[in-house]
Amino acid sequence: MAASRHGLLRRQFDLTRALSEYHLERLEPEDFLREPVPRCWTVRPAAGGGWVPDWAETEPDPVPVPTIAWLSRHIGWWWGTAADHARGRVPRARTEVAWPGGEAAVRWLRELRADWLEALEGLGGDGLDAAAPFPWPDGSGHSVADMAAWGNAELMKNAAEIGQLRLLRAAGRA
């Protein structure tokens, strides 16, 4: 049973990754920081170098439209953190995740994909059945298999958001 669940999660991930790659490989430098509306969340240059993401402890209403830069940093945070948990590493704090900028972000996401796949491949049936350490609180009743399925869904959602922003920019140029 664990092998079939693992296979299902992997096939779901492969499909989701292919959908995300469709957009990632078509991104142009101007796509990352493009703000399509006045109320956006993005990453901004930090005083000492690097980038700082827009953030609020309590989500505003309405939620600002994220830029591709913000979304790629967000994927990097949650994917890296999920892989840390799955591998038994100390998870990185949200504030410790550095967005590498533009085209380097695509390479970064591909590296995180490889780390995630290695983490999932290392899980046997017992690993999938273990209590999920992320993104739910302790005692939630969710398993690592639930965490993997959540990661697939989160990647699909974020890839669709990136794709929509990319398509809007490309269509506006036509």
Coordinates of N, CA and C in Angstrom, one line a residue:
M1 N 0.8 -1.2 0.0 CA 0.0 0.0 0.0 C 0.9 1.3 0.0
A2 N 1.9 1.3 0.8 CA 2.8 2.4 0.9 C 3.4 2.7 -0.5
A3 N 3.8 1.7 -1.2 CA 4.4 1.8 -2.6 C 3.4 2.5 -3.5
S4 N 2.1 2.1 -3.4 CA 1.1 2.7 -4.3 C 0.9 4.2 -3.9
R5 N 0.9 4.5 -2.6 CA 0.7 5.9 -2.2 C 1.9 6.7 -2.6
H6 N 3.1 6.1 -2.5 CA 4.3 6.8 -2.8 C 4.3 7.1 -4.4
G7 N 3.9 6.1 -5.1 CA 3.8 6.2 -6.6 C 2.8 7.3 -7.0
L8 N 1.7 7.3 -6.3 CA 0.6 8.3 -6.6 C 1.1 9.7 -6.3
L9 N 1.8 9.8 -5.2 CA 2.3 11.2 -4.8 C 3.4 11.6 -5.8
R10 N 4.2 10.7 -6.2 CA 5.3 11.0 -7.2 C 4.7 11.4 -8.6
R11 N 3.7 10.6 -9.0 CA 3.0 10.9 -10.3 C 2.3 12.3 -10.3
Q12 N 1.7 12.5 -9.2 CA 1.0 13.8 -9.0 C 2.1 15.0 -9.0
F13 N 3.2 14.7 -8.3 CA 4.2 15.7 -8.3 C 4.8 15.9 -9.7
D14 N 5.1 14.8 -10.4 CA 5.7 15.0 -11.7 C 4.8 15.8 -12.7
L15 N 3.5 15.6 -12.6 CA 2.5 16.3 -13.4 C 2.6 17.8 -13.0
T16 N 2.5 18.1 -11.7 CA 2.5 19.4 -11.2 C 3.8 20.1 -11.6
R17 N 4.9 19.4 -11.4 CA 6.2 20.0 -11.8 C 6.3 20.3 -13.3
A18 N 5.8 19.5 -14.1 CA 5.7 19.7 -15.6 C 4.9 21.0 -15.9
L19 N 3.8 21.2 -15.2 CA 3.0 22.4 -15.4 C 3.8 23.6 -14.9
S20 N 4.5 23.5 -13.8 CA 5.3 24.7 -13.3 C 6.4 24.9 -14.3
E21 N 7.1 23.9 -14.8 CA 8.2 24.1 -15.7 C 7.8 24.8 -17.0
Y22 N 6.6 24.5 -17.4 CA 6.0 25.2 -18.6 C 6.2 26.7 -18.5
H23 N 5.9 27.2 -17.3 CA 5.9 28.7 -17.1 C 7.3 29.1 -16.7
L24 N 8.0 28.4 -15.9 CA 9.3 28.8 -15.4 C 10.3 28.9 -16.6
E25 N 10.2 28.0 -17.6 CA 11.2 28.1 -18.7 C 10.8 29.2 -19.6
R26 N 9.7 29.8 -19.5 CA 9.3 30.9 -20.4 C 9.4 32.3 -19.7
L27 N 9.8 32.3 -18.5 CA 9.9 33.6 -17.8 C 11.0 34.5 -18.4
E28 N 10.8 35.8 -18.5 CA 11.7 36.7 -18.9 C 12.1 37.6 -17.8
P29 N 13.3 38.2 -17.8 CA 13.8 39.0 -16.6 C 12.7 40.0 -16.1
E30 N 12.0 40.7 -17.0 CA 11.1 41.7 -16.6 C 9.8 41.1 -15.9
D31 N 9.6 39.8 -16.0 CA 8.5 39.2 -15.4 C 8.5 39.2 -13.9
F32 N 9.7 39.0 -13.3 CA 9.8 38.7 -11.9 C 9.3 39.9 -11.0
L33 N 9.7 41.1 -11.3 CA 9.3 42.2 -10.4 C 8.2 43.1 -11.0
R34 N 7.6 42.6 -12.0 CA 6.4 43.4 -12.6 C 5.3 43.4 -11.7
E35 N 4.8 44.6 -11.4 CA 3.6 44.8 -10.5 C 2.4 45.1 -11.4
P36 N 1.5 44.1 -11.6 CA 0.4 44.4 -12.5 C -0.7 45.3 -12.0
V37 N -0.7 45.5 -10.7 CA -1.8 46.4 -10.1 C -1.1 47.2 -9.0
P38 N -1.7 48.2 -8.5 CA -1.1 49.0 -7.5 C -0.8 48.3 -6.1
R39 N -1.7 47.4 -5.8 CA -1.6 46.7 -4.5 C -0.9 45.4 -4.7
C40 N 0.4 45.3 -4.6 CA 1.2 44.1 -4.8 C 2.1 43.8 -3.6
W41 N 2.3 42.5 -3.5 CA 3.4 42.1 -2.6 C 4.5 41.6 -3.5
T42 N 5.8 42.0 -3.2 CA 6.9 41.7 -4.0 C 8.1 41.5 -3.1
V43 N 9.3 41.4 -3.7 CA 10.5 41.5 -2.9 C 11.2 42.8 -3.3
R44 N 11.8 43.4 -2.3 CA 12.4 44.7 -2.5 C 13.9 44.7 -2.1
P45 N 14.7 45.5 -2.8 CA 16.1 45.5 -2.5 C 16.3 45.8 -1.0
A46 N 17.2 45.1 -0.3 CA 17.5 45.3 1.1 C 18.7 46.3 1.1
A47 N 18.8 47.0 2.2 CA 19.8 48.0 2.4 C 21.2 47.4 2.3
G48 N 21.4 46.3 2.8 CA 22.7 45.6 2.8 C 22.9 44.7 1.6
G49 N 22.1 44.7 0.7 CA 22.1 43.7 -0.4 C 21.1 42.7 -0.3
G50 N 20.8 42.0 -1.3 CA 19.8 40.9 -1.3 C 18.4 41.5 -1.4
W51 N 17.4 40.8 -1.0 CA 16.0 41.1 -1.2 C 15.2 40.8 0.1
V52 N 14.2 41.7 0.3 CA 13.3 41.5 1.5 C 11.9 41.4 0.9
P53 N 11.2 40.3 1.3 CA 9.8 40.1 0.8 C 8.8 41.0 1.6
D54 N 7.8 41.4 0.9 CA 6.7 42.1 1.7 C 6.0 41.0 2.5
W55 N 5.6 41.3 3.7 CA 5.0 40.4 4.6 C 4.1 41.0 5.6
A56 N 3.1 40.3 6.1 CA 2.3 40.8 7.2 C 2.0 39.6 8.0
E57 N 2.1 39.8 9.3 CA 1.7 38.6 10.2 C 0.3 38.2 10.1
T58 N -0.6 39.2 9.9 CA -2.0 39.0 9.7 C -2.3 39.3 8.2
E59 N -2.8 38.3 7.5 CA -3.0 38.5 6.1 C -4.0 39.7 5.8
P60 N -3.7 40.6 5.0 CA -4.6 41.7 4.8 C -5.8 41.3 3.9
D61 N -6.8 42.1 4.0 CA -8.0 41.8 3.2 C -8.4 43.1 2.4
P62 N -8.3 43.1 1.1 CA -8.0 42.0 0.3 C -6.5 41.7 0.3
V63 N -6.2 40.4 -0.1 CA -4.8 40.0 -0.2 C -4.1 40.7 -1.4
P64 N -3.0 41.3 -1.2 CA -2.3 41.9 -2.3 C -1.9 40.9 -3.4
V65 N -1.9 41.3 -4.6 CA -1.5 40.4 -5.7 C 0.0 40.2 -5.6
P66 N 0.5 39.0 -5.5 CA 1.9 38.7 -5.4 C 2.6 38.8 -6.8
T67 N 3.8 39.3 -6.8 CA 4.6 39.3 -8.1 C 5.2 37.9 -8.2
I68 N 5.8 37.7 -9.4 CA 6.4 36.4 -9.6 C 7.6 36.2 -8.7
A69 N 8.3 37.3 -8.5 CA 9.4 37.3 -7.5 C 9.0 36.9 -6.1
W70 N 7.9 37.4 -5.7 CA 7.3 37.1 -4.3 C 6.9 35.6 -4.3
L71 N 6.2 35.2 -5.4 CA 5.8 33.8 -5.5 C 6.9 32.8 -5.5
S72 N 8.0 33.1 -6.3 CA 9.1 32.2 -6.3 C 9.8 32.1 -5.0
R73 N 9.9 33.2 -4.3 CA 10.5 33.2 -2.9 C 9.6 32.4 -2.0
H74 N 8.3 32.6 -2.1 CA 7.4 31.9 -1.3 C 7.5 30.4 -1.5
I75 N 7.6 29.9 -2.8 CA 7.8 28.5 -3.1 C 9.1 28.1 -2.4
G76 N 10.1 28.8 -2.6 CA 11.4 28.5 -2.0 C 11.4 28.3 -0.5
W77 N 10.6 29.2 0.2 CA 10.5 29.0 1.6 C 9.7 27.7 2.0
W78 N 8.5 27.6 1.5 CA 7.7 26.4 1.9 C 8.3 25.1 1.5
W79 N 8.9 25.1 0.2 CA 9.4 23.8 -0.3 C 10.7 23.4 0.5
G80 N 11.5 24.4 0.7 CA 12.7 24.1 1.5 C 12.4 23.7 2.9
T81 N 11.4 24.4 3.5 CA 11.0 24.0 4.9 C 10.4 22.6 4.9
A82 N 9.6 22.3 4.0 CA 9.0 20.9 3.9 C 10.1 19.9 3.7
A83 N 11.0 20.1 2.9 CA 12.1 19.2 2.7 C 13.0 19.1 3.9
D84 N 13.2 20.2 4.6 CA 13.9 20.1 5.9 C 13.2 19.2 6.9
H85 N 11.9 19.4 7.0 CA 11.1 18.5 7.9 C 11.2 17.1 7.5
A86 N 11.0 16.8 6.2 CA 11.0 15.4 5.7 C 12.3 14.7 5.9
R87 N 13.4 15.5 5.9 CA 14.7 14.9 6.1 C 15.2 14.9 7.5
G88 N 14.4 15.5 8.4 CA 14.8 15.5 9.8 C 15.8 16.6 10.1
R89 N 15.9 17.6 9.2 CA 16.8 18.8 9.5 C 16.1 19.8 10.2
V90 N 16.8 20.7 10.8 CA 16.2 21.9 11.5 C 15.6 22.8 10.4
P91 N 14.3 23.0 10.4 CA 13.8 23.8 9.3 C 14.2 25.3 9.3
R92 N 14.4 25.8 8.2 CA 14.8 27.2 8.0 C 13.6 28.1 8.4
A93 N 14.0 29.2 9.0 CA 13.0 30.2 9.4 C 12.6 31.0 8.1
R94 N 11.4 31.5 8.1 CA 10.9 32.3 7.0 C 11.9 33.4 6.7
T95 N 12.4 34.1 7.7 CA 13.2 35.2 7.6 C 14.6 34.9 7.1
E96 N 15.0 33.6 7.2 CA 16.3 33.1 6.7 C 16.4 32.7 5.3
V97 N 15.3 32.7 4.6 CA 15.2 32.3 3.2 C 15.5 33.5 2.3
A98 N 16.6 33.4 1.6 CA 17.0 34.5 0.7 C 16.6 34.2 -0.7
W99 N 15.9 35.2 -1.3 CA 15.5 35.1 -2.7 C 16.8 35.4 -3.5
P100 N 17.2 34.6 -4.5 CA 18.5 34.8 -5.2 C 18.3 35.8 -6.3
G101 N 17.1 36.2 -6.7 CA 16.9 37.2 -7.7 C 16.7 36.5 -9.1
G102 N 15.8 37.1 -9.8 CA 15.5 36.8 -11.2 C 15.7 35.4 -11.7
E103 N 16.5 35.3 -12.7 CA 16.8 34.0 -13.3 C 17.4 33.0 -12.4
A104 N 18.2 33.4 -11.4 CA 18.8 32.6 -10.4 C 17.7 31.9 -9.6
A105 N 16.5 32.5 -9.5 CA 15.4 31.9 -8.7 C 14.9 30.7 -9.4
V106 N 14.9 30.6 -10.7 CA 14.5 29.4 -11.4 C 15.5 28.3 -11.1
R107 N 16.7 28.5 -11.2 CA 17.7 27.5 -10.8 C 17.6 27.0 -9.4
W108 N 17.3 28.0 -8.5 CA 17.1 27.7 -7.1 C 15.9 26.8 -6.9
L109 N 14.8 27.1 -7.6 CA 13.6 26.2 -7.4 C 13.9 24.8 -8.0
R110 N 14.7 24.7 -9.0 CA 15.0 23.4 -9.6 C 15.9 22.6 -8.6
E111 N 16.8 23.3 -7.9 CA 17.6 22.6 -6.8 C 16.7 22.2 -5.7
L112 N 15.7 23.0 -5.3 CA 14.8 22.6 -4.2 C 14.0 21.4 -4.7
R113 N 13.6 21.4 -5.9 CA 12.8 20.2 -6.4 C 13.7 18.9 -6.2
A114 N 14.9 19.0 -6.6 CA 15.8 17.8 -6.4 C 15.9 17.4 -5.0
D115 N 16.0 18.4 -4.1 CA 16.1 18.1 -2.6 C 14.8 17.5 -2.1
W116 N 13.7 18.0 -2.6 CA 12.4 17.5 -2.2 C 12.2 16.0 -2.7
L117 N 12.6 15.8 -3.9 CA 12.5 14.4 -4.5 C 13.3 13.4 -3.7
E118 N 14.6 13.8 -3.4 CA 15.4 12.9 -2.6 C 14.8 12.7 -1.2
A119 N 14.2 13.7 -0.6 CA 13.6 13.5 0.7 C 12.4 12.5 0.6
L120 N 11.6 12.7 -0.5 CA 10.4 11.8 -0.6 C 10.9 10.4 -0.9
E121 N 11.9 10.2 -1.8 CA 12.4 8.9 -2.1 C 13.0 8.2 -0.8
G122 N 13.4 8.9 0.1 CA 14.0 8.3 1.3 C 12.9 7.9 2.3
L123 N 11.6 8.2 2.0 CA 10.6 7.8 2.9 C 10.0 6.4 2.5
G124 N 10.0 5.5 3.5 CA 9.3 4.3 3.2 C 7.9 4.4 3.7
G125 N 7.2 3.2 3.8 CA 5.8 3.3 4.2 C 5.6 3.9 5.6
D126 N 6.5 3.6 6.5 CA 6.4 4.1 7.8 C 6.6 5.6 7.8
G127 N 7.5 6.1 6.9 CA 7.8 7.5 6.8 C 6.6 8.3 6.3
L128 N 5.8 7.7 5.4 CA 4.6 8.3 4.9 C 3.5 8.4 5.9
D129 N 3.5 7.4 6.8 CA 2.5 7.3 7.9 C 2.9 8.1 9.1
A130 N 4.1 8.6 9.2 CA 4.5 9.4 10.4 C 3.7 10.7 10.5
A131 N 3.7 11.2 11.7 CA 2.9 12.5 11.9 C 3.6 13.6 11.1
A132 N 2.8 14.4 10.4 CA 3.3 15.5 9.6 C 3.9 16.6 10.5
P133 N 5.1 17.0 10.3 CA 5.7 18.0 11.1 C 5.4 19.4 10.5
F134 N 4.8 19.5 9.4 CA 4.6 20.8 8.7 C 3.6 20.6 7.6
P135 N 2.7 21.4 7.3 CA 2.6 22.8 7.8 C 1.6 22.9 8.9
W136 N 1.1 21.8 9.4 CA 0.1 21.8 10.5 C 0.7 21.8 11.9
P137 N 0.0 22.2 12.9 CA 0.5 22.1 14.2 C 0.6 20.7 14.7
D138 N 1.4 20.4 15.7 CA 1.5 19.1 16.4 C 0.1 18.6 16.7
G139 N -0.1 17.3 16.6 CA -1.4 16.7 17.0 C -2.5 16.9 16.0
S140 N -2.2 17.4 14.8 CA -3.2 17.7 13.8 C -3.9 16.4 13.2
G141 N -3.1 15.3 13.3 CA -3.7 14.1 12.7 C -3.2 13.9 11.3
H142 N -2.5 14.8 10.7 CA -2.0 14.7 9.3 C -0.7 13.9 9.3
S143 N -0.5 13.2 8.2 CA 0.7 12.4 8.0 C 1.7 13.1 7.1
V144 N 2.8 12.5 7.0 CA 3.8 13.0 6.0 C 3.3 12.8 4.6
A145 N 2.5 11.8 4.3 CA 1.8 11.6 3.0 C 0.9 12.8 2.8
D146 N 0.2 13.3 3.8 CA -0.6 14.5 3.7 C 0.3 15.7 3.4
M147 N 1.4 15.8 4.0 CA 2.3 16.9 3.7 C 2.8 16.9 2.3
A148 N 3.1 15.7 1.8 CA 3.5 15.6 0.4 C 2.4 16.0 -0.6
A149 N 1.2 15.6 -0.3 CA 0.1 15.9 -1.1 C -0.2 17.5 -1.0
W150 N -0.1 18.0 0.2 CA -0.2 19.5 0.3 C 0.9 20.2 -0.5
G151 N 2.1 19.7 -0.5 CA 3.2 20.3 -1.2 C 2.9 20.3 -2.7
N152 N 2.3 19.2 -3.2 CA 1.9 19.1 -4.6 C 0.9 20.1 -5.0
A153 N -0.1 20.2 -4.1 CA -1.2 21.2 -4.3 C -0.7 22.6 -4.2
E154 N 0.2 22.9 -3.3 CA 0.7 24.3 -3.1 C 1.5 24.6 -4.3
L155 N 2.3 23.7 -4.8 CA 3.1 24.0 -6.1 C 2.2 24.2 -7.2
M156 N 1.1 23.4 -7.4 CA 0.2 23.6 -8.5 C -0.4 25.0 -8.4
K157 N -0.8 25.4 -7.2 CA -1.5 26.7 -7.0 C -0.5 27.9 -7.3
N158 N 0.7 27.8 -6.8 CA 1.7 28.8 -7.1 C 2.1 28.8 -8.5
A159 N 2.3 27.7 -9.2 CA 2.6 27.6 -10.6 C 1.5 28.3 -11.4
A160 N 0.3 28.0 -11.1 CA -0.8 28.7 -11.8 C -0.8 30.2 -11.6
E161 N -0.5 30.7 -10.4 CA -0.4 32.1 -10.2 C 0.8 32.7 -11.0
I162 N 1.9 32.0 -11.0 CA 3.1 32.5 -11.9 C 2.7 32.5 -13.3
G163 N 2.0 31.4 -13.8 CA 1.6 31.3 -15.2 C 0.6 32.4 -15.6
Q164 N -0.3 32.7 -14.7 CA -1.3 33.8 -15.0 C -0.6 35.1 -15.1
L165 N 0.3 35.4 -14.2 CA 1.0 36.7 -14.3 C 1.9 36.8 -15.5
R166 N 2.6 35.7 -15.9 CA 3.4 35.6 -17.1 C 2.6 35.8 -18.3
L167 N 1.4 35.2 -18.4 CA 0.5 35.3 -19.5 C 0.0 36.7 -19.7
L168 N -0.4 37.3 -18.5 CA -0.9 38.7 -18.6 C 0.2 39.6 -19.2
R169 N 1.4 39.5 -18.7 CA 2.5 40.3 -19.3 C 2.7 40.1 -20.7
A170 N 2.8 38.8 -21.1 CA 3.0 38.4 -22.5 C 1.9 38.9 -23.4
A171 N 0.6 38.8 -23.0 CA -0.5 39.2 -23.8 C -0.5 40.7 -23.9
G172 N -0.1 41.4 -22.9 CA -0.1 42.9 -22.9 C 0.9 43.4 -23.9
R173 N 1.9 42.6 -24.2 CA 3.0 43.1 -25.1 C 2.6 42.8 -26.6
A174 N 1.7 41.9 -26.7 CA 1.3 41.5 -28.1 C 0.5 42.6 -28.8

